[in-house]
CSV table of C-alpha atoms in Angstrom, one decimal:
chain,number,residue,atom,x,y,z
A,1,MET,CA,21.4,46.2,-50.8
A,2,LYS,CA,18.6,44.0,-51.9
A,3,LEU,CA,15.5,44.4,-49.8
A,4,GLY,CA,12.1,42.6,-49.8
A,5,VAL,CA,8.9,44.1,-48.4
A,6,LEU,CA,5.8,42.4,-47.0
A,7,VAL,CA,2.6,44.5,-46.7
A,8,ASN,CA,0.0,42.9,-44.5
A,9,GLU,CA,-2.8,45.6,-44.4
A,10,GLY,CA,-4.9,47.4,-47.0
A,11,PRO,CA,-4.6,51.0,-48.0
A,12,PHE,CA,-7.3,52.5,-45.7
A,13,THR,CA,-7.7,51.0,-42.2
A,14,HIS,CA,-4.1,50.9,-41.2
A,15,GLN,CA,-1.1,53.1,-41.9
A,16,ALA,CA,1.0,50.0,-42.9
A,17,SER,CA,0.7,50.5,-46.6
A,18,ASP,CA,1.6,54.2,-46.4
A,19,SER,CA,4.7,53.4,-44.2
A,20,ALA,CA,5.8,50.6,-46.6
A,21,TYR,CA,5.3,53.0,-49.6
A,22,HIS,CA,7.4,55.7,-48.0
A,23,PHE,CA,10.0,53.1,-47.0
A,24,VAL,CA,10.3,51.7,-50.5
A,25,LYS,CA,10.5,55.1,-52.0
A,26,ALA,CA,13.3,56.1,-49.7
A,27,ALA,CA,15.1,52.8,-50.3
A,28,LEU,CA,15.0,53.4,-54.1
A,29,ASP,CA,16.1,57.0,-53.7
A,30,LYS,CA,19.1,55.7,-51.8
A,31,GLY,CA,20.0,53.3,-54.6
A,32,HIS,CA,18.9,50.1,-52.9
A,33,GLU,CA,17.3,47.4,-54.9
A,34,VAL,CA,13.8,46.3,-53.9
A,35,SER,CA,13.4,42.8,-55.2
A,36,ARG,CA,9.7,42.6,-54.6
A,37,VAL,CA,6.8,44.0,-52.6
A,38,PHE,CA,4.5,41.2,-51.6
A,39,PHE,CA,0.9,41.9,-50.5
A,40,TYR,CA,-0.7,39.5,-48.0
A,41,TYR,CA,-3.7,39.4,-45.7
A,42,ASP,CA,-5.8,42.5,-46.3
A,43,GLY,CA,-2.7,43.9,-48.0
A,44,VAL,CA,-4.1,42.4,-51.2
A,45,ASN,CA,-6.6,45.3,-51.2
A,46,ASN,CA,-3.8,47.6,-52.2
A,47,GLY,CA,-4.1,46.0,-55.7
A,48,ASN,CA,-7.9,46.6,-56.1
A,49,LYS,CA,-8.5,49.1,-58.8
A,50,LEU,CA,-12.1,49.5,-57.9
A,51,SER,CA,-11.2,51.3,-54.7
A,52,ALA,CA,-12.1,55.0,-55.0
A,53,PRO,CA,-10.8,57.2,-52.3
A,54,GLN,CA,-12.0,60.8,-52.0
A,55,SER,CA,-10.2,63.1,-54.5
A,56,ASP,CA,-8.4,65.1,-51.7
A,57,ASP,CA,-6.9,62.0,-50.2
A,58,ARG,CA,-3.8,60.0,-51.3
A,59,ASN,CA,-4.6,57.1,-53.5
A,60,LEU,CA,-2.2,54.3,-52.5
A,61,VAL,CA,-3.4,51.9,-55.2
A,62,LYS,CA,-2.4,54.4,-57.9
A,63,LEU,CA,0.8,55.5,-56.0
A,64,TRP,CA,2.0,51.9,-55.8
A,65,GLY,CA,1.2,51.4,-59.5
A,66,LYS,CA,3.0,54.5,-60.5
A,67,MET,CA,6.1,53.5,-58.5
A,68,ALA,CA,6.1,50.1,-60.1
A,69,GLU,CA,6.0,51.7,-63.5
A,70,GLU,CA,8.8,54.2,-62.8
A,71,HIS,CA,11.1,51.8,-61.0
A,72,ASP,CA,10.2,48.5,-62.6
A,73,LEU,CA,9.1,47.4,-59.2
A,74,ASP,CA,7.6,43.9,-58.8
A,75,LEU,CA,4.3,44.2,-56.9
A,76,VAL,CA,2.8,40.8,-56.1
A,77,VAL,CA,-0.6,40.1,-54.6
A,78,CYS,CA,-1.0,36.7,-53.0
A,79,VAL,CA,-3.5,34.6,-54.9
A,80,ALA,CA,-5.0,32.7,-52.0
A,81,ALA,CA,-5.4,35.9,-49.9
A,82,ALA,CA,-6.7,37.8,-52.9
A,83,LEU,CA,-9.4,35.2,-53.8
A,84,ARG,CA,-10.7,35.3,-50.3
A,85,ARG,CA,-11.1,39.0,-50.5
A,86,GLY,CA,-12.4,39.4,-54.1
A,87,VAL,CA,-9.3,40.7,-55.7
A,88,SER,CA,-8.7,38.9,-59.1
A,89,ASP,CA,-7.4,39.6,-62.6
A,90,GLU,CA,-10.7,41.3,-63.3
A,91,ASN,CA,-10.2,44.1,-60.8
A,92,LEU,CA,-6.4,44.0,-60.4
A,93,ALA,CA,-4.8,47.5,-60.5
A,94,PRO,CA,-2.1,48.3,-63.1
A,95,GLY,CA,1.4,47.6,-61.9
A,96,PHE,CA,0.4,44.6,-59.8
A,97,ARG,CA,0.4,40.9,-60.6
A,98,ILE,CA,-1.2,38.0,-58.8
A,99,SER,CA,0.9,35.0,-57.8
A,100,GLY,CA,1.5,32.4,-55.1
A,101,LEU,CA,2.9,32.7,-51.6
A,102,GLY,CA,6.1,31.1,-53.0
A,103,GLN,CA,6.9,34.5,-54.4
A,104,LEU,CA,7.2,35.9,-50.9
A,105,ILE,CA,9.5,33.1,-49.8
A,106,GLU,CA,11.6,33.5,-53.0
A,107,ALA,CA,11.9,37.3,-52.3
A,108,ALA,CA,13.0,36.6,-48.8
A,109,MET,CA,15.6,34.1,-50.0
A,110,GLU,CA,17.1,36.4,-52.5
A,111,SER,CA,17.0,39.6,-50.4
A,112,GLU,CA,19.4,40.5,-47.7
A,113,ARG,CA,16.5,41.9,-45.5
A,114,LEU,CA,12.8,41.4,-45.4
A,115,VAL,CA,10.8,44.2,-43.8
A,116,VAL,CA,7.2,43.5,-42.6
A,117,PHE,CA,4.6,46.2,-42.4
A,118,GLY,CA,1.3,45.4,-40.7
A,119,ASP,CA,-0.9,45.7,-37.7
B,1,MET,CA,30.3,32.6,-28.6
B,2,ALA,CA,26.7,32.7,-29.9
B,3,GLU,CA,28.1,34.3,-33.1
B,4,ALA,CA,30.8,31.6,-33.6
B,5,GLU,CA,28.1,28.9,-33.3
B,6,THR,CA,26.0,30.7,-35.8
B,7,LEU,CA,28.8,30.9,-38.3
B,8,ASP,CA,29.7,27.2,-37.8
B,9,ASP,CA,26.1,26.2,-38.4
B,10,PHE,CA,26.0,28.4,-41.5
B,11,ASP,CA,29.0,26.7,-43.0
B,12,GLU,CA,27.4,23.4,-42.7
B,13,THR,CA,24.2,24.4,-44.6
B,14,ASP,CA,23.5,24.9,-48.2
B,15,GLU,CA,24.0,28.5,-49.3
B,16,ASP,CA,20.4,28.6,-50.6
B,17,VAL,CA,19.0,27.7,-47.2
B,18,LYS,CA,18.0,30.6,-45.1
B,19,ARG,CA,16.8,30.7,-41.5
B,20,PHE,CA,13.2,31.7,-41.4
B,21,MET,CA,11.3,32.3,-38.1
B,22,PHE,CA,7.6,32.9,-38.0
B,23,VAL,CA,6.6,34.9,-34.9
B,24,ASN,CA,3.1,34.3,-33.7
B,25,ARG,CA,1.9,36.8,-31.2
B,26,LYS,CA,-1.9,36.8,-31.9
B,27,ALA,CA,-4.7,34.5,-30.8
B,28,PRO,CA,-6.7,32.5,-33.3
B,29,TYR,CA,-10.2,33.2,-34.7
B,30,GLY,CA,-10.5,36.8,-33.4
B,31,THR,CA,-8.4,37.8,-36.4
B,32,ILE,CA,-7.2,35.9,-39.5
B,33,TYR,CA,-3.5,36.3,-38.8
B,34,ALA,CA,-2.9,33.0,-37.2
B,35,LEU,CA,-4.5,31.0,-40.1
B,36,GLU,CA,-2.7,32.9,-42.8
B,37,VAL,CA,0.7,32.7,-41.0
B,38,LEU,CA,0.2,28.9,-41.0
B,39,GLU,CA,-0.3,29.0,-44.7
B,40,MET,CA,3.0,30.9,-45.1
B,41,VAL,CA,4.8,28.4,-42.8
B,42,LEU,CA,3.6,25.5,-44.9
B,43,ILE,CA,4.8,27.1,-48.1
B,44,THR,CA,8.2,27.9,-46.6
B,45,GLY,CA,8.5,24.2,-45.7
B,46,ALA,CA,8.1,23.3,-49.4
B,47,PHE,CA,11.1,25.5,-50.2
B,48,ASP,CA,13.4,23.3,-48.0
B,49,GLN,CA,14.3,26.3,-45.8
B,50,ASP,CA,15.4,26.2,-42.2
B,51,VAL,CA,12.1,27.0,-40.6
B,52,SER,CA,11.3,27.9,-36.9
B,53,VAL,CA,7.9,28.8,-35.6
B,54,ALA,CA,7.7,30.8,-32.3
B,55,PHE,CA,4.6,31.2,-30.2
B,56,LEU,CA,4.6,34.1,-27.7
B,57,ASP,CA,2.2,36.5,-26.1
B,58,ASP,CA,-1.3,35.5,-27.2
B,59,GLY,CA,0.2,33.4,-30.0
B,60,VAL,CA,0.5,30.5,-27.5
B,61,PHE,CA,-3.4,30.2,-27.7
B,62,GLN,CA,-3.0,29.2,-31.3
B,63,ILE,CA,-1.9,25.7,-30.3
B,64,LYS,CA,-4.1,25.1,-27.3
B,65,LYS,CA,-5.8,21.7,-27.2
B,66,GLY,CA,-9.5,21.2,-27.4
B,67,GLN,CA,-10.5,23.9,-29.9
B,68,ASP,CA,-14.1,23.4,-31.2
B,69,THR,CA,-15.2,25.9,-33.7
B,70,LYS,CA,-18.5,24.3,-34.8
B,71,ALA,CA,-20.7,26.9,-33.1
B,72,VAL,CA,-18.8,29.8,-34.6
B,73,ASN,CA,-18.8,28.2,-38.0
B,74,MET,CA,-15.1,28.8,-38.6
B,75,LYS,CA,-12.5,26.3,-39.7
B,76,ASN,CA,-10.6,24.7,-36.8
B,77,PHE,CA,-7.1,24.9,-38.2
B,78,SER,CA,-5.4,23.7,-35.0
B,79,PRO,CA,-4.9,20.1,-36.3
B,80,THR,CA,-2.7,21.6,-39.1
B,81,TYR,CA,0.1,22.3,-36.6
B,82,ARG,CA,0.4,18.6,-36.2
B,83,ALA,CA,1.0,18.2,-39.9
B,84,LEU,CA,4.0,20.6,-39.9
B,85,GLU,CA,6.3,17.6,-39.0
B,86,GLY,CA,5.4,16.1,-42.4
B,87,TYR,CA,7.0,19.2,-44.0
B,88,ASP,CA,10.1,18.8,-41.8
B,89,ILE,CA,9.1,21.8,-39.7
B,90,GLU,CA,10.0,20.6,-36.3
B,91,LYS,CA,11.4,23.7,-34.5
B,92,LEU,CA,8.3,24.9,-32.6
B,93,TYR,CA,9.1,27.2,-29.7
B,94,VAL,CA,6.8,28.4,-27.0
B,95,GLU,CA,8.0,31.2,-24.8
B,96,ARG,CA,7.8,30.1,-21.1
B,97,GLU,CA,6.9,33.6,-19.8
B,98,SER,CA,3.9,34.0,-22.2
B,99,MET,CA,2.7,30.4,-21.5
B,100,GLU,CA,2.8,30.7,-17.7
B,101,ALA,CA,1.2,34.2,-17.7
B,102,ARG,CA,-1.8,32.6,-19.5
B,103,GLY,CA,-2.0,29.7,-17.2
B,104,LEU,CA,-0.9,27.1,-19.7
B,105,ALA,CA,1.6,24.2,-19.5
B,106,PRO,CA,3.3,22.2,-22.3
B,107,GLU,CA,0.6,19.4,-22.0
B,108,ASP,CA,-2.0,21.9,-23.1
B,109,PHE,CA,-0.6,22.1,-26.6
B,110,VAL,CA,-1.7,20.1,-29.7
B,111,VAL,CA,1.9,19.6,-30.8
B,112,PRO,CA,5.2,18.8,-29.0
B,113,VAL,CA,7.0,22.1,-28.5
B,114,LYS,CA,10.2,23.3,-27.0
B,115,VAL,CA,9.6,25.7,-24.2
B,116,VAL,CA,12.2,28.5,-24.1
B,117,SER,CA,12.7,31.6,-22.0
B,118,ALA,CA,12.3,35.1,-23.4
B,119,ALA,CA,16.1,35.5,-23.4
B,120,GLU,CA,16.6,32.2,-25.2
B,121,LEU,CA,13.9,33.2,-27.8
B,122,ALA,CA,15.7,36.5,-28.2
B,123,ASP,CA,18.9,34.6,-29.0
B,124,LEU,CA,17.1,32.4,-31.5
B,125,MET,CA,15.5,35.5,-33.2
B,126,ALA,CA,18.9,37.1,-33.5
B,127,GLU,CA,20.2,34.0,-35.4
B,128,GLN,CA,17.6,34.3,-38.2
B,129,ASP,CA,17.9,35.6,-41.7
B,130,VAL,CA,14.2,36.3,-42.1
B,131,ILE,CA,11.7,37.0,-39.4
B,132,ILE,CA,8.0,37.1,-40.5
B,133,SER,CA,5.3,38.2,-38.2
B,134,GLY,CA,1.6,38.2,-38.9
C,1,MET,CA,19.1,43.3,-34.8
C,2,LEU,CA,16.4,45.9,-35.6
C,3,HIS,CA,13.1,45.9,-33.8
C,4,LEU,CA,10.2,47.8,-35.3
C,5,VAL,CA,7.4,48.9,-32.9
C,6,ASN,CA,4.3,50.6,-34.5
C,7,LYS,CA,1.8,50.4,-31.7
C,8,SER,CA,1.1,52.8,-28.9
C,9,PRO,CA,2.2,51.4,-25.5
C,10,PHE,CA,-1.1,52.4,-24.1
C,11,GLU,CA,-3.1,50.1,-26.5
C,12,ARG,CA,-0.9,47.1,-27.1
C,13,ILE,CA,1.9,45.2,-25.4
C,14,ALA,CA,4.1,45.3,-28.5
C,15,LEU,CA,6.7,47.6,-27.0
C,16,HIS,CA,6.6,45.8,-23.7
C,17,SER,CA,7.2,42.5,-25.5
C,18,CYS,CA,9.9,44.0,-27.7
C,19,LEU,CA,11.8,45.2,-24.6
C,20,GLY,CA,11.5,41.7,-23.2
C,21,HIS,CA,13.4,40.3,-26.2
C,22,VAL,CA,15.8,43.0,-27.2
C,23,ARG,CA,19.5,42.2,-26.7
C,24,GLU,CA,22.3,44.6,-25.8
C,25,GLY,CA,23.4,46.6,-28.8
C,26,ASP,CA,20.1,46.0,-30.7
C,27,SER,CA,18.2,48.9,-32.2
C,28,ILE,CA,14.5,49.8,-31.8
C,29,LEU,CA,12.6,52.1,-34.2
C,30,LEU,CA,9.3,53.6,-33.0
C,31,TYR,CA,7.0,54.5,-35.8
C,32,GLU,CA,3.3,55.0,-36.6
C,33,ASP,CA,1.4,54.9,-33.2
C,34,GLY,CA,4.6,53.5,-31.7
C,35,ILE,CA,6.0,57.0,-31.6
C,36,TYR,CA,3.8,57.8,-28.5
C,37,ALA,CA,6.3,55.8,-26.5
C,38,ALA,CA,9.0,58.4,-27.4
C,39,ARG,CA,7.3,61.2,-25.7
C,40,LYS,CA,8.4,62.8,-22.4
C,41,GLY,CA,6.0,63.1,-19.5
C,42,SER,CA,3.9,60.0,-20.0
C,43,ALA,CA,3.4,56.9,-17.9
C,44,THR,CA,5.8,54.9,-20.1
C,45,THR,CA,8.6,57.6,-20.2
C,46,ASP,CA,10.7,56.2,-17.3
C,47,ARG,CA,10.8,52.7,-18.8
C,48,VAL,CA,11.6,53.9,-22.3
C,49,ALA,CA,14.2,56.4,-21.0
C,50,ALA,CA,15.9,53.5,-19.1
C,51,ALA,CA,16.0,51.5,-22.3
C,52,THR,CA,18.0,54.3,-24.1
C,53,GLY,CA,21.0,53.4,-21.9
C,54,LYS,CA,21.1,49.8,-23.1
C,55,PHE,CA,19.8,49.9,-26.7
C,56,LYS,CA,19.7,52.3,-29.6
C,57,LEU,CA,16.3,53.9,-29.8
C,58,TYR,CA,15.0,55.8,-32.9
C,59,VAL,CA,11.7,57.5,-33.7
C,60,LEU,CA,10.3,58.3,-37.1
C,61,GLY,CA,10.0,62.1,-37.5
C,62,PRO,CA,7.2,62.1,-40.1
C,63,ASP,CA,5.0,60.1,-37.6
C,64,LEU,CA,5.9,62.4,-34.7
C,65,ALA,CA,4.9,65.5,-36.8
C,66,ALA,CA,1.7,63.9,-38.0
C,67,ARG,CA,0.6,63.4,-34.4
C,68,GLY,CA,1.6,66.8,-33.2
C,69,ILE,CA,4.6,65.9,-31.2
C,70,PRO,CA,7.5,68.4,-31.6
C,71,SER,CA,11.0,66.9,-31.4
C,72,ASP,CA,11.8,68.8,-28.2
C,73,GLN,CA,9.2,66.6,-26.5
C,74,VAL,CA,11.1,63.4,-27.4
C,75,ILE,CA,12.9,61.6,-24.6
C,76,ASP,CA,16.7,62.4,-24.5
C,77,GLY,CA,18.7,59.6,-26.1
C,78,ILE,CA,16.1,58.8,-28.8
C,79,THR,CA,17.3,59.8,-32.3
C,80,VAL,CA,14.7,61.2,-34.7
C,81,VAL,CA,15.1,59.8,-38.2
C,82,ASP,CA,13.2,60.2,-41.5
C,83,TYR,CA,12.3,57.4,-44.0
C,84,GLY,CA,15.8,57.5,-45.3
C,85,GLY,CA,17.1,56.9,-41.8
C,86,PHE,CA,14.6,54.0,-41.5
C,87,VAL,CA,16.1,52.5,-44.6
C,88,ASP,CA,19.7,53.0,-43.3
C,89,LEU,CA,18.8,51.2,-40.1
C,90,VAL,CA,17.3,48.2,-42.0
C,91,ALA,CA,20.4,48.1,-44.2
C,92,GLU,CA,23.0,48.5,-41.4
C,93,VAL,CA,21.4,46.8,-38.4
C,94,GLY,CA,19.1,43.9,-39.7
C,95,PRO,CA,17.6,41.3,-39.4
C,96,VAL,CA,14.3,43.0,-38.7
C,97,GLN,CA,11.6,41.9,-36.3
C,98,SER,CA,8.3,43.7,-36.6
C,99,TRP,CA,6.4,43.6,-33.3
C,100,LEU,CA,3.0,43.5,-34.9
């Protein structure tokens, strides 16, 4: 089944990005297609390569990027939400791209389900 | 019966048109969710989708009349709800139980809304293809 | 329809609101801080236990474990699932409403 995912929170304050990551991983393991993971609100901070968590903690920015590389997963950071929060091409993490909100609506239109993770 | 109606309605619509419902449960200004949901609603309108916007719980405060944000130096985005009609987004629902619990009435809102019960809103939700909450 | 609740019933009204809009035959998955509603012996237990008769309730095992709640403390009638089970619910039950 084709699934779309929306992540509304960043990688630190809330568990939303962790939950979304584990969900997407399980979906891919089960052979589902994840059409796109769209990052909105503070979720755009998942694509900030300047974030530097402590070395004994999970690094979701890198985990998402690695998953994108391994599974050809489309990780899209909302441009309007990203500009507000200082995420741009200059500090965009590998595996992510910046695009418009239309990419979320398109993902929702072409997926059979959209799952929202947030606060 | 509700299912049969849904199927009939679906047959009449273009196959590229999906039913989107935006569920607003949060008050404005204290957090950014209400404003950024509105941005999603406007974009969805541009894709010619079947869009509904639901206001329940504290979300009903988003469309309260008389918002004046000058002293908090934030953008008053409540007039934008009136612009939704221009994007053919006319299905605005307010949940009666949430509205009444907060001492509000239909005339307190900046836009005309359809007031529905929690049970009716649940039925509307179940008819959607995509439900987005902020 | 699948309802997702990720907030503790002691902090937010998400579960309360969800239970006010869930229809017979719908499924509810409790995850993140939502899992506290799945525990026996709390002030919300009776309400949640009553809901298991009408709706299908699930709780995410990894979030239970992270918060120190063994599965024998989970209310009878709530099924413990892993992330794979979460995916199955989305695929089989959808559409999905997140009670954020």
